[in-house]
């Protein structure tokens, strides 16, 4: 880069900074800025267009075009050259604008006499703010150098817009992050919550985009990048554990951290007058813009990695850390791109709600949110760009809608909704002690799913008859090392104490797939959901499972004990796991520990294969519990975590219901107690259908027990079964529509 153009760029930024430092109104500043840019770049026109709303750009200041057009000329996103720059987030440089595809003539601006056009996006970290344009009469293409200079200026404008430098008169100059916004996502966990935004990773604020001393800035960047490389190297050597995806991410981190072109671009930005942090952010913004265009999931992930790395670098440069930043506000609603189950557990019940830009309903983070009964909205796009720590926010987990900085009327309606939900909960309190007995006298046992000590108080509050599924892996997920046998025994013992005489079914460690323990070595697997997980790990490497079984026997200490093994796919696996349990009992007995008063050993039916196991399996199992989350994904070959396919197949699909009914039949033949413990058991309509096809035990999140019991107590199972049979006979794909009609007419 020639020294002369660099110093010109710096001079231009210096003049901009002086203008911004003046105590003047937003509009005056914008006007001066267009003048300075036109003057420095020796071009007749410089205009700034800013977004008036998500879809409309408005001419907010100009040097060279007619003054009357300011705040009058508007265009939609994608319309004309300016609209196209905004839409594609890419520069347009043309010597003959009127000939350019999509050109739209705006007579009120008087621009017809200008032939050449250069427009660059004003954007900040994926947020489109506007377009900066220069035009001149002579037909010429702007040089690479001029484009670069204009991009650097646009970056400074973006930062200043973010900091509110242009707020004042004019509708388009209203401050950012102040307007009410609604986001439509998907339901992750029902419920409604009102609170204040708490960002999992607060955004870094750059207050000094322009710097005087490029040498000092280059040194700062160098030091920060060195530090970053150190952090990444440390991560690679300490965290790399054979998990293919995680290792890949780490290696990509390392690659980016050492990328020369990334570094070179940032150095160039600095030599143009940007501060080190503004340079990092400028490159991060272009990466985010690219991210939006990339359809390929793999490439998008890599761009996300670069984004994460830029965030780390910004934190090093500004000293604004994830934990030293904002304090948790009252009634915190957590906002994150995505979050793992372990991290979520660390926040625990403090959170009133969770909103994720990504996330999926079948993920274990969603299961944790459900276990904690925290309303969760997933797939809420771009909310992180808009939200600021402490913003007022409403999470409607019933509809998957989020209101950020809501208007008073919305708040009022929302509060009414919360009051109605609370009333419904009160109605359920009235039936808490009553059985889930249907109108035709059939009783369904309703138990709850748990995984934390903190879940146990719900046992009483919800009216659950016991714990039908205790997910033991949650304790393993929140730690950085394998828990000790004594610790586990103490914990399980406290769970049994809290349950008093109620039955608790402990499921042995179910890891693998998306439940990854950072401290456990894992082989590289092409498809972890179909891979080495749950009982497969337990049988191949029985050390941890044996330790867990010992802890369970010691915790029972003379009380009844129920254990079930997850993800059993064939009889042999169940036999082996059962043998391990029997050996453990024998061994513990020899060591002098008190034996359980009684014990039962069950299996989770989560793969279709087990439904076709030999009769002897059904005879040997003391009980069977259907893990519908996994069973459904394997039945339909549709990943429970993949939002593209997950919703395609209804749980009430006739094939799936028929399959479940077959399992009921096989268990009835051998008198094997059967329950269903997947998330679907907690949905009233699904629960009613399961009961109608013969299931008599359902395990669900505590908050679902009331609604499920309420519906069962008002239903006649024979009638419901007749509706199901008729829908099947009619060739329906799902019995849902017929059941909905039935409920509407009969309740
Ligand atoms: C299931 O698969 O339905 C189940 C209960 O297990 P998890 O969701 O923990 O895999
Ligand atoms: Mg499962």
XYZ file of C-alpha atoms and ligand atoms in Angstrom:
758
model
C 0.000 0.000 0.000
C 1.636 3.309 -1.028
C 2.592 5.439 1.949
C 0.881 8.495 0.408
C -2.602 6.954 0.202
C -2.225 5.572 3.689
C -1.459 8.967 5.088
C -4.361 10.478 3.119
C -6.674 7.903 4.616
C -5.381 8.731 8.059
C -5.833 12.427 7.397
C -9.434 11.813 6.359
C -10.134 9.779 9.478
C -8.471 12.496 11.574
C -10.838 15.096 10.107
C -13.795 12.795 10.767
C -12.753 12.379 14.346
C -12.504 16.139 14.854
C -16.019 16.520 13.489
C -17.331 13.800 15.706
C -15.658 15.388 18.715
C -17.495 18.668 18.105
C -20.529 19.241 20.194
C -23.099 19.370 17.428
C -26.397 17.740 16.535
C -26.495 14.376 14.753
C -27.679 15.839 11.450
C -24.997 18.543 11.441
C -22.358 15.898 11.990
C -23.666 13.785 9.129
C -23.706 16.824 6.814
C -20.117 17.707 7.698
C -18.998 14.147 7.209
C -20.345 13.968 3.657
C -18.588 17.247 2.929
C -15.270 16.031 4.320
C -15.392 12.732 2.440
C -16.278 14.388 -0.892
C -13.525 16.916 -0.365
C -10.856 14.385 0.627
C -11.708 11.970 -2.153
C -12.056 14.777 -4.684
C -15.406 13.612 -5.846
C -18.501 15.722 -6.439
C -21.018 13.710 -4.465
C -20.935 11.902 -1.132
C -24.180 10.610 0.376
C -25.120 8.625 3.438
C -28.199 6.397 3.315
C -29.368 4.826 6.568
C -32.028 2.244 7.292
C -35.306 3.760 8.336
C -36.738 0.331 9.078
C -35.581 -3.191 8.267
C -36.640 -2.780 4.648
C -36.268 0.902 3.767
C -33.220 3.088 3.225
C -33.380 6.865 3.440
C -31.014 9.503 2.123
C -29.885 11.125 5.378
C -27.126 13.475 4.289
C -25.486 14.498 1.043
C -22.840 16.700 -0.445
C -23.570 17.277 -4.107
C -27.130 15.944 -4.511
C -30.099 18.272 -4.053
C -30.574 19.232 -0.388
C -34.386 18.918 -0.735
C -33.983 15.192 -1.320
C -32.539 14.611 2.163
C -35.022 12.611 4.271
C -37.306 12.444 1.214
C -35.575 9.969 -1.075
C -36.155 6.409 -0.015
C -35.629 3.002 -1.527
C -36.382 -0.532 -0.516
C -33.765 -3.128 0.269
C -32.491 -4.452 -3.073
C -33.929 -1.522 -5.034
C -31.557 0.522 -7.207
C -27.809 0.425 -6.772
C -27.935 1.677 -3.184
C -30.520 -0.928 -2.243
C -28.395 -3.604 -3.890
C -25.278 -2.635 -1.925
C -27.327 -2.857 1.266
C -28.835 -6.199 0.325
C -25.660 -7.938 -0.788
C -23.390 -6.162 1.703
C -20.939 -5.769 -1.173
C -19.458 -2.695 -2.823
C -20.686 -1.598 -6.275
C -18.180 0.290 -8.377
C -19.213 1.433 -11.851
C -18.087 4.057 -14.320
C -21.522 4.242 -15.898
C -24.192 3.965 -13.241
C -27.262 4.520 -15.472
C -26.190 1.513 -17.559
C -25.763 -0.689 -14.511
C -28.250 -3.499 -13.894
C -30.970 -2.457 -11.454
C -30.189 1.277 -11.658
C -33.137 3.394 -10.530
C -33.357 7.027 -11.452
C -34.304 9.357 -8.592
C -35.209 12.678 -10.262
C -35.558 14.616 -6.992
C -31.860 14.130 -6.225
C -30.540 15.578 -9.479
C -28.120 12.678 -9.790
C -28.627 12.173 -13.527
C -25.479 14.161 -14.310
C -23.225 11.831 -12.329
C -21.865 8.899 -14.203
C -19.553 7.023 -11.851
C -20.810 5.444 -8.652
C -19.130 3.737 -5.731
C -21.264 2.454 -2.859
C -20.090 0.466 0.162
C -22.160 -1.026 2.979
C -22.174 0.561 6.417
C -22.404 -2.503 8.607
C -21.437 -3.598 12.045
C -21.090 -7.256 12.935
C -23.798 -8.518 10.671
C -26.091 -5.580 11.364
C -26.792 -3.552 8.250
C -26.916 0.106 9.052
C -26.819 1.805 5.661
C -24.811 2.627 2.545
C -22.085 5.182 1.901
C -21.906 6.451 -1.693
C -19.563 8.676 -3.718
C -20.384 9.770 -7.271
C -18.694 11.901 -9.898
C -19.463 13.316 -13.327
C -16.515 11.839 -15.174
C -17.038 8.246 -16.179
C -14.338 6.461 -14.240
C -13.966 3.367 -12.113
C -12.791 4.024 -8.580
C -9.467 2.398 -7.775
C -9.032 -0.507 -5.347
C -7.396 1.981 -3.104
C -10.372 4.323 -3.100
C -12.770 1.451 -2.412
C -10.646 0.432 0.522
C -10.524 3.972 1.849
C -14.305 4.272 1.624
C -14.772 0.931 3.405
C -12.587 2.125 6.253
C -14.673 5.293 6.520
C -17.869 3.225 6.447
C -16.509 1.172 9.311
C -15.944 4.299 11.399
C -19.454 5.506 10.525
C -20.870 2.167 11.641
C -19.101 2.415 14.993
C -20.264 5.988 15.453
C -23.843 5.059 14.514
C -23.693 2.279 17.081
C -22.456 4.734 19.702
C -25.344 7.069 18.917
C -23.261 9.868 17.337
C -25.947 10.744 14.792
C -28.955 10.624 17.005
C -31.119 13.713 16.915
C -33.561 15.079 14.442
C -34.976 13.058 11.612
C -36.811 9.776 11.800
C -33.942 7.822 10.307
C -31.572 9.084 12.931
C -33.256 7.524 15.898
C -30.871 5.682 18.171
C -30.132 2.024 17.510
C -31.080 -0.674 19.962
C -33.944 1.415 21.248
C -36.873 0.376 19.063
C -39.217 -2.472 19.946
C -38.460 -5.584 17.909
C -40.182 -8.909 17.552
C -38.372 -12.149 16.718
C -40.042 -15.290 15.528
C -38.310 -18.520 16.470
C -39.442 -22.017 17.411
C -40.732 -23.411 20.665
C -37.996 -25.118 22.705
C -39.832 -25.213 25.985
C -43.279 -23.877 26.712
C -43.976 -21.176 29.262
C -43.788 -17.414 29.308
C -41.276 -15.153 30.986
C -40.680 -11.453 31.400
C -37.245 -10.190 32.303
C -34.079 -8.470 31.209
C -31.518 -9.524 28.649
C -28.395 -11.236 29.893
C -25.977 -11.956 27.070
C -24.050 -15.201 27.434
C -21.230 -13.421 25.615
C -21.713 -9.671 25.939
C -20.851 -7.692 22.838
C -17.626 -5.759 22.887
C -17.997 -1.997 22.490
C -15.296 -0.235 20.494
C -15.189 3.377 21.611
C -12.028 4.421 19.770
C -12.256 3.396 16.113
C -9.721 5.978 14.929
C -6.092 5.991 16.086
C -3.261 8.476 15.551
C -0.272 6.267 15.915
C -0.384 3.303 13.544
C 2.871 1.915 14.918
C 1.484 1.738 18.414
C -1.705 0.114 17.089
C 0.249 -2.445 15.089
C 2.167 -3.331 18.233
C -1.085 -3.689 20.181
C -2.483 -5.951 17.468
C 0.694 -8.008 17.401
C 0.710 -8.462 21.165
C -2.952 -9.397 21.204
C -2.557 -11.908 18.366
C 0.432 -13.452 20.155
C -1.707 -13.837 23.266
C -4.527 -15.295 21.210
C -2.186 -17.840 19.610
C -0.989 -18.808 23.090
C -4.584 -19.353 24.232
C -5.417 -21.398 21.146
C -2.259 -23.516 21.424
C -3.088 -24.186 25.048
C -6.621 -25.180 24.101
C -5.394 -27.467 21.357
C -2.944 -29.265 23.621
C -5.256 -29.507 26.639
C -8.696 -29.949 25.239
C -8.059 -32.068 22.164
C -9.504 -35.411 23.105
C -10.226 -37.459 20.036
C -13.658 -35.966 19.501
C -13.542 -35.350 15.795
C -15.748 -32.297 15.626
C -14.234 -30.574 18.601
C -10.696 -31.266 17.443
C -11.568 -29.949 14.032
C -12.846 -26.720 15.520
C -9.655 -26.360 17.534
C -7.502 -26.944 14.492
C -9.518 -24.405 12.521
C -9.016 -21.950 15.365
C -5.318 -22.534 15.181
C -5.356 -22.094 11.423
C -7.222 -18.796 11.631
C -5.101 -17.533 14.509
C -2.048 -18.065 12.336
C -3.629 -16.889 9.102
C -1.355 -14.418 7.353
C -4.041 -12.958 5.143
C -6.273 -12.214 8.126
C -3.363 -10.522 9.849
C -2.362 -8.631 6.705
C -5.836 -7.215 6.204
C -5.991 -5.996 9.786
C -2.536 -4.427 9.475
C -3.689 -2.644 6.349
C -6.774 -1.339 8.143
C -4.558 0.023 10.889
C -2.206 1.733 8.486
C -5.293 3.482 7.100
C -6.001 5.022 10.494
C -8.183 2.477 12.297
C -7.439 1.397 15.845
C -6.473 -2.236 16.396
C -9.932 -3.180 17.709
C -11.700 -1.371 14.868
C -9.528 -3.316 12.410
C -10.513 -6.615 14.034
C -14.142 -5.605 13.929
C -13.976 -4.490 10.306
C -12.739 -7.923 9.234
C -15.248 -9.585 11.518
C -18.070 -7.601 9.907
C -17.097 -8.705 6.401
C -16.831 -12.309 7.580
C -20.338 -12.038 9.057
C -21.664 -10.611 5.805
C -20.119 -13.556 3.948
C -21.622 -15.917 6.484
C -25.115 -14.791 5.506
C -24.533 -15.722 1.908
C -22.995 -19.125 2.476
C -25.487 -21.962 2.229
C -23.017 -24.736 2.950
C -23.341 -25.720 6.614
C -19.690 -26.712 6.938
C -18.394 -23.412 5.597
C -20.791 -21.484 7.778
C -19.428 -23.273 10.802
C -15.893 -22.320 9.805
C -16.963 -18.691 9.480
C -18.528 -18.971 12.907
C -15.177 -20.196 14.185
C -13.511 -17.122 12.751
C -16.185 -15.010 14.391
C -15.532 -16.630 17.778
C -11.853 -16.027 17.349
C -12.383 -12.364 16.455
C -14.466 -12.013 19.606
C -11.647 -13.442 21.680
C -9.195 -11.061 20.053
C -11.493 -8.108 20.725
C -11.792 -9.128 24.349
C -8.013 -9.299 24.672
C -7.640 -5.851 23.071
C -10.389 -4.102 25.002
C -10.108 -6.009 28.261
C -13.877 -6.519 28.132
C -14.265 -10.104 29.311
C -17.258 -12.384 29.209
C -17.312 -12.577 32.979
C -16.090 -9.143 33.959
C -18.711 -7.431 31.822
C -22.287 -6.975 32.778
C -23.774 -8.019 36.049
C -26.659 -10.382 35.857
C -29.827 -8.275 35.885
C -32.939 -9.113 37.845
C -35.067 -11.781 36.157
C -32.351 -12.643 33.675
C -33.276 -13.957 30.244
C -30.217 -15.586 28.723
C -29.428 -14.862 25.068
C -26.827 -16.907 23.207
C -26.027 -18.220 19.770
C -26.028 -21.716 21.175
C -25.224 -23.265 24.521
C -24.158 -26.677 25.770
C -26.042 -28.550 28.509
C -23.123 -28.163 30.933
C -22.977 -24.375 30.566
C -26.727 -24.122 30.965
C -26.630 -26.161 34.142
C -24.080 -23.748 35.549
C -26.588 -20.918 35.201
C -29.258 -23.190 36.638
C -32.551 -21.926 37.909
C -31.395 -18.328 38.133
C -32.595 -17.878 34.561
C -36.171 -16.875 33.843
C -35.969 -17.647 30.141
C -33.578 -18.589 27.339
C -33.434 -17.444 23.722
C -31.020 -19.035 21.268
C -30.194 -17.911 17.743
C -29.555 -21.532 16.862
C -30.269 -24.520 19.082
C -32.628 -27.386 18.497
C -35.523 -28.883 20.325
C -33.996 -32.342 20.652
C -30.671 -31.123 22.010
C -29.669 -31.823 25.559
C -29.498 -28.113 26.290
C -33.212 -28.051 25.471
C -33.758 -31.050 27.720
C -31.939 -29.268 30.532
C -34.091 -26.159 29.967
C -37.129 -28.402 30.121
C -35.877 -30.134 33.271
C -35.403 -26.724 34.838
C -38.818 -25.629 33.479
C -37.314 -22.519 31.879
C -39.172 -21.181 28.815
C -36.933 -21.554 25.773
C -37.187 -20.120 22.268
C -34.751 -21.481 19.704
C -33.832 -20.398 16.181
C -34.482 -16.708 16.799
C -32.383 -15.178 14.037
C -30.247 -12.066 14.585
C -31.461 -11.341 18.072
C -27.884 -11.064 19.336
C -27.133 -8.211 16.957
C -30.072 -6.253 18.323
C -30.187 -6.997 22.022
C -28.188 -5.196 24.664
C -27.550 -6.352 28.194
C -30.387 -5.273 30.449
C -32.960 -4.717 27.660
C -36.537 -5.457 28.655
C -37.633 -8.710 26.997
C -40.648 -11.013 26.848
C -40.250 -14.673 25.956
C -43.328 -16.427 24.681
C -42.345 -20.073 24.816
C -45.868 -21.117 23.814
C -45.538 -19.594 20.357
C -41.785 -19.274 19.935
C -41.960 -15.473 19.875
C -39.676 -12.963 21.572
C -40.458 -9.284 22.107
C -37.411 -7.123 22.666
C -37.959 -3.694 24.232
C -41.715 -4.208 23.884
C -44.320 -1.446 23.708
C -46.588 -0.976 26.690
C -49.594 -2.566 24.950
C -47.608 -5.715 24.169
C -46.393 -5.875 27.771
C -49.953 -5.626 29.034
C -51.225 -8.395 26.768
C -48.265 -10.554 27.687
C -48.820 -10.133 31.403
C -52.399 -11.206 30.918
C -51.146 -14.305 29.198
C -48.781 -15.076 32.087
C -51.667 -14.605 34.520
C -53.758 -17.061 32.496
C -50.959 -19.626 32.503
C -50.645 -19.203 36.252
C -54.365 -19.694 36.644
C -54.108 -22.910 34.680
C -51.301 -24.033 36.993
C -53.563 -23.312 39.952
C -56.240 -25.465 38.385
C -53.700 -28.292 38.249
C -52.886 -27.845 41.931
C -56.488 -28.827 42.637
C -55.963 -32.252 41.063
C -52.417 -32.748 42.342
C -53.315 -35.438 44.841
C -55.867 -37.115 42.570
C -54.992 -40.041 40.284
C -54.826 -39.721 36.498
C -57.977 -41.800 36.188
C -59.910 -41.574 32.937
C -63.677 -41.356 32.625
C -63.766 -45.050 31.766
C -61.877 -45.924 34.926
C -58.368 -46.574 33.608
C -55.499 -45.308 35.714
C -52.268 -44.013 34.195
C -49.222 -43.616 36.443
C -47.596 -40.228 35.884
C -43.988 -39.861 36.969
C -41.425 -37.175 36.335
C -38.084 -36.978 34.574
C -35.192 -35.550 36.566
C -31.442 -35.242 36.454
C -30.506 -32.826 39.193
C -30.876 -32.729 42.905
C -32.672 -29.433 42.342
C -35.438 -31.274 40.469
C -36.524 -33.260 43.471
C -38.701 -30.627 45.164
C -40.930 -30.838 42.062
C -41.817 -34.358 43.076
C -44.203 -32.983 45.625
C -45.232 -29.825 43.792
C -46.181 -31.590 40.574
C -47.982 -34.553 42.083
C -45.653 -37.018 40.315
C -45.833 -40.561 41.619
C -42.093 -40.991 41.401
C -39.130 -40.385 39.118
C -39.554 -42.457 35.961
C -36.238 -41.342 34.503
C -33.280 -39.941 36.413
C -30.693 -38.909 33.813
C -27.415 -39.532 35.640
C -25.213 -38.009 32.941
C -26.085 -34.447 33.943
C -23.743 -34.767 36.964
C -21.004 -35.902 34.636
C -21.623 -33.096 32.162
C -21.204 -30.273 34.655
C -17.788 -31.353 35.854
C -14.316 -31.141 34.445
C -13.238 -34.561 35.785
C -14.946 -37.915 36.323
C -16.901 -37.735 39.602
C -15.736 -40.074 42.362
C -17.749 -43.091 43.483
C -18.223 -41.663 46.976
C -19.559 -38.382 45.559
C -22.004 -40.208 43.318
C -23.170 -42.486 46.118
C -23.795 -39.459 48.340
C -25.727 -37.711 45.600
C -27.887 -40.734 44.694
C -28.543 -41.269 48.362
C -29.787 -37.693 48.713
C -32.037 -38.232 45.694
C -33.547 -41.310 47.362
C -33.892 -39.433 50.656
C -35.756 -36.642 48.894
C -38.028 -39.105 47.090
C -38.847 -40.780 50.404
C -40.913 -43.829 49.550
C -41.479 -42.920 45.906
C -39.769 -44.986 43.221
C -36.755 -43.482 41.420
C -35.531 -45.111 38.207
C -31.842 -44.361 37.743
C -30.651 -44.556 34.180
C -26.980 -45.410 33.898
C -24.636 -43.014 32.166
C -25.916 -42.076 28.711
C -23.053 -40.290 27.019
C -21.948 -39.992 23.440
C -23.810 -38.433 20.539
C -24.323 -34.796 21.616
C -23.560 -35.507 25.282
C -19.826 -35.137 25.247
C -17.747 -35.278 28.389
C -14.741 -32.999 27.891
C -12.510 -35.249 29.974
C -13.300 -38.507 28.225
C -11.319 -39.652 25.224
C -13.540 -40.394 22.284
C -12.751 -41.969 18.981
C -13.320 -40.127 15.757
C -16.817 -41.013 14.597
C -18.471 -40.188 11.296
C -21.938 -40.174 12.854
C -22.002 -39.925 16.642
C -25.802 -40.348 16.967
C -25.364 -43.807 15.464
C -22.068 -44.315 17.183
C -20.346 -45.341 20.340
C -22.765 -44.117 22.953
C -24.667 -45.053 26.119
C -24.657 -48.800 26.878
C -22.163 -49.430 24.070
C -19.545 -47.376 25.924
C -20.639 -48.878 29.234
C -20.100 -52.439 28.019
C -16.878 -51.838 26.083
C -15.282 -49.863 28.904
C -17.111 -51.103 31.990
C -14.955 -49.226 34.547
C -17.167 -46.159 34.862
C -20.410 -48.150 34.661
C -19.268 -50.540 37.370
C -18.288 -47.615 39.564
C -21.701 -46.064 38.966
C -23.539 -49.291 39.774
C -21.557 -49.628 43.017
C -22.473 -46.043 43.910
C -26.140 -46.880 43.302
C -26.063 -50.000 45.480
C -24.352 -48.077 48.282
C -26.815 -45.202 47.944
C -29.778 -47.585 48.200
C -28.328 -48.898 51.461
C -31.164 -51.294 52.186
C -33.823 -49.379 50.191
C -35.390 -50.598 46.910
C -33.278 -49.878 43.818
C -34.360 -49.447 40.182
C -31.748 -49.244 37.462
C -32.224 -49.056 33.721
C -29.775 -49.220 30.863
C -30.025 -46.739 27.990
C -29.934 -47.453 24.283
C -30.131 -51.234 24.412
C -30.346 -52.430 20.798
C -30.252 -56.198 21.270
C -30.954 -58.844 23.894
C -27.259 -59.704 24.327
C -26.462 -56.153 25.421
C -29.164 -56.255 28.050
C -27.951 -59.651 29.288
C -24.382 -58.338 29.602
C -25.426 -55.159 31.381
C -27.688 -57.085 33.717
C -24.852 -59.484 34.491
C -22.653 -56.519 35.365
C -25.329 -55.328 37.789
C -25.714 -58.800 39.355
C -21.930 -59.121 39.704
C -21.790 -55.702 41.321
C -24.445 -56.706 43.819
C -22.528 -59.861 44.663
C -19.264 -57.969 44.974
C -20.785 -55.279 47.178
C -22.367 -57.942 49.342
C -18.970 -59.572 49.826
C -17.505 -56.208 50.780
C -20.102 -56.011 53.519
C -22.335 -53.276 52.091
C -26.042 -53.444 52.883
C -27.987 -54.952 49.984
C -31.017 -53.161 48.504
C -34.324 -54.320 49.925
C -35.277 -55.256 46.381
C -33.953 -54.405 42.953
C -35.266 -54.204 39.425
C -33.246 -54.041 36.247
C -34.856 -52.509 33.189
C -33.999 -51.480 29.655
C -34.735 -48.424 27.603
C -36.243 -49.208 24.255
C -34.746 -46.529 22.020
C -33.955 -48.424 18.833
C -36.580 -50.178 16.705
C -34.499 -53.377 16.784
C -35.252 -54.003 20.454
C -38.989 -54.072 19.775
C -38.302 -57.240 17.737
C -36.052 -58.886 20.341
C -36.773 -62.503 21.371
C -39.551 -63.128 23.862
C -36.876 -64.001 26.444
C -35.743 -60.398 26.523
C -39.227 -59.222 27.485
C -39.344 -61.940 30.149
C -35.955 -61.073 31.576
C -36.410 -57.308 31.748
C -38.041 -56.254 35.007
C -39.447 -53.252 33.147
C -39.079 -51.424 29.843
C -39.152 -47.715 29.232
C -39.565 -46.285 25.753
C -37.067 -43.487 25.069
C -39.224 -41.812 22.478
C -36.757 -39.033 21.647
C -34.282 -41.513 20.271
C -36.794 -44.119 19.149
C -38.613 -41.610 16.961
C -35.434 -40.343 15.328
C -34.404 -43.872 14.403
C -37.885 -44.950 13.371
C -38.183 -42.105 10.863
C -34.440 -41.766 10.180
C -34.768 -38.094 11.117
C -32.168 -36.507 13.380
C -33.810 -35.224 16.580
C -31.484 -32.235 16.510
C -31.935 -31.300 12.895
C -34.619 -28.658 12.566
C -34.862 -29.307 8.827
C -36.240 -32.800 9.303
C -37.335 -33.015 12.903
C -40.791 -31.534 12.418
C -41.520 -33.511 9.300
C -42.732 -36.588 11.133
C -45.550 -36.388 13.605
C -45.424 -38.466 16.758
C -49.068 -39.280 16.064
C -48.190 -40.644 12.624
C -50.154 -43.886 12.208
C -47.060 -45.973 11.451
C -45.316 -44.822 14.590
C -48.410 -45.251 16.760
C -48.874 -48.726 15.311
C -45.283 -49.528 16.175
C -45.738 -48.301 19.747
C -48.895 -50.364 20.008
C -46.970 -53.427 18.933
C -44.497 -52.808 21.795
C -47.433 -52.490 24.211
C -48.675 -55.849 22.936
C -45.340 -57.567 23.392
C -45.011 -56.249 26.942
C -48.571 -57.317 27.750
C -47.810 -60.850 26.522
C -45.008 -61.184 29.072
C -46.567 -58.931 31.737
C -43.536 -56.656 31.523
C -44.264 -53.221 32.988
C -43.928 -50.589 30.267
C -43.552 -46.827 30.466
C -42.789 -44.026 28.020
C -40.238 -41.416 29.099
C -39.454 -39.345 25.995
C -40.499 -35.701 25.769
C -43.687 -36.604 23.889
C -45.165 -38.102 27.054
C -45.464 -34.572 28.416
C -47.688 -33.343 25.579
C -51.331 -33.829 26.567
C -52.643 -34.991 23.174
C -49.745 -37.391 22.658
C -50.128 -38.675 26.219
C -53.828 -39.332 25.626
C -53.054 -41.329 22.467
C -50.352 -43.335 24.255
C -52.831 -44.141 27.004
C -55.472 -45.037 24.409
C -53.176 -47.604 22.787
C -52.583 -49.209 26.153
C -49.691 -47.499 27.939
C -50.275 -47.175 31.639
C -47.160 -45.280 32.769
C -45.780 -42.031 31.405
C -42.766 -40.072 32.619
C -42.388 -36.401 31.763
C -41.043 -33.041 32.897
C -42.756 -32.012 36.142
C -44.597 -29.019 34.651
C -46.423 -31.318 32.204
C -47.965 -33.554 34.832
C -50.798 -31.113 35.598
C -51.892 -30.546 31.965
C -51.580 -34.257 31.082
C -53.512 -35.365 34.142
C -56.159 -32.716 33.520
C -56.812 -34.049 30.013
C -56.687 -37.729 30.967
C -59.203 -37.209 33.765
C -61.655 -35.714 31.277
C -61.178 -38.371 28.582
C -62.624 -41.717 27.740
C -59.854 -43.966 26.451
C -62.156 -46.331 24.574
C -63.619 -43.409 22.652
C -60.158 -42.038 21.932
C -59.043 -45.465 20.721
C -62.051 -45.655 18.405
C -61.063 -42.297 16.870
C -57.498 -43.525 16.363
C -58.695 -46.753 14.735
C -61.054 -44.917 12.422
C -58.334 -42.455 11.318
C -56.082 -45.402 10.542
C -58.805 -47.137 8.599
C -59.363 -43.966 6.591
C -55.720 -43.962 5.551
C -54.815 -40.810 7.490
C -51.115 -40.053 7.813
C -51.494 -38.834 11.368
C -54.309 -39.254 13.858
C -53.750 -35.705 15.108
C -56.468 -33.915 13.084
C -59.083 -36.517 14.021
C -58.053 -36.402 17.683
C -58.164 -32.613 17.743
C -61.710 -32.703 16.347
C -62.651 -35.318 18.880
C -61.325 -33.215 21.748
C -63.028 -30.109 20.500
C -66.357 -31.870 20.264
C -66.178 -33.942 23.404
C -64.638 -31.616 25.991
C -35.119 -40.592 24.960
O -34.329 -40.834 24.050
O -36.357 -40.494 24.785
C -34.641 -40.359 26.314
C -35.477 -40.213 27.318
O -33.301 -40.234 26.473
P -32.463 -38.904 26.128
O -33.432 -37.852 25.680
O -31.736 -38.520 27.351
O -31.576 -39.384 25.022
Mg -32.308 -41.425 24.586
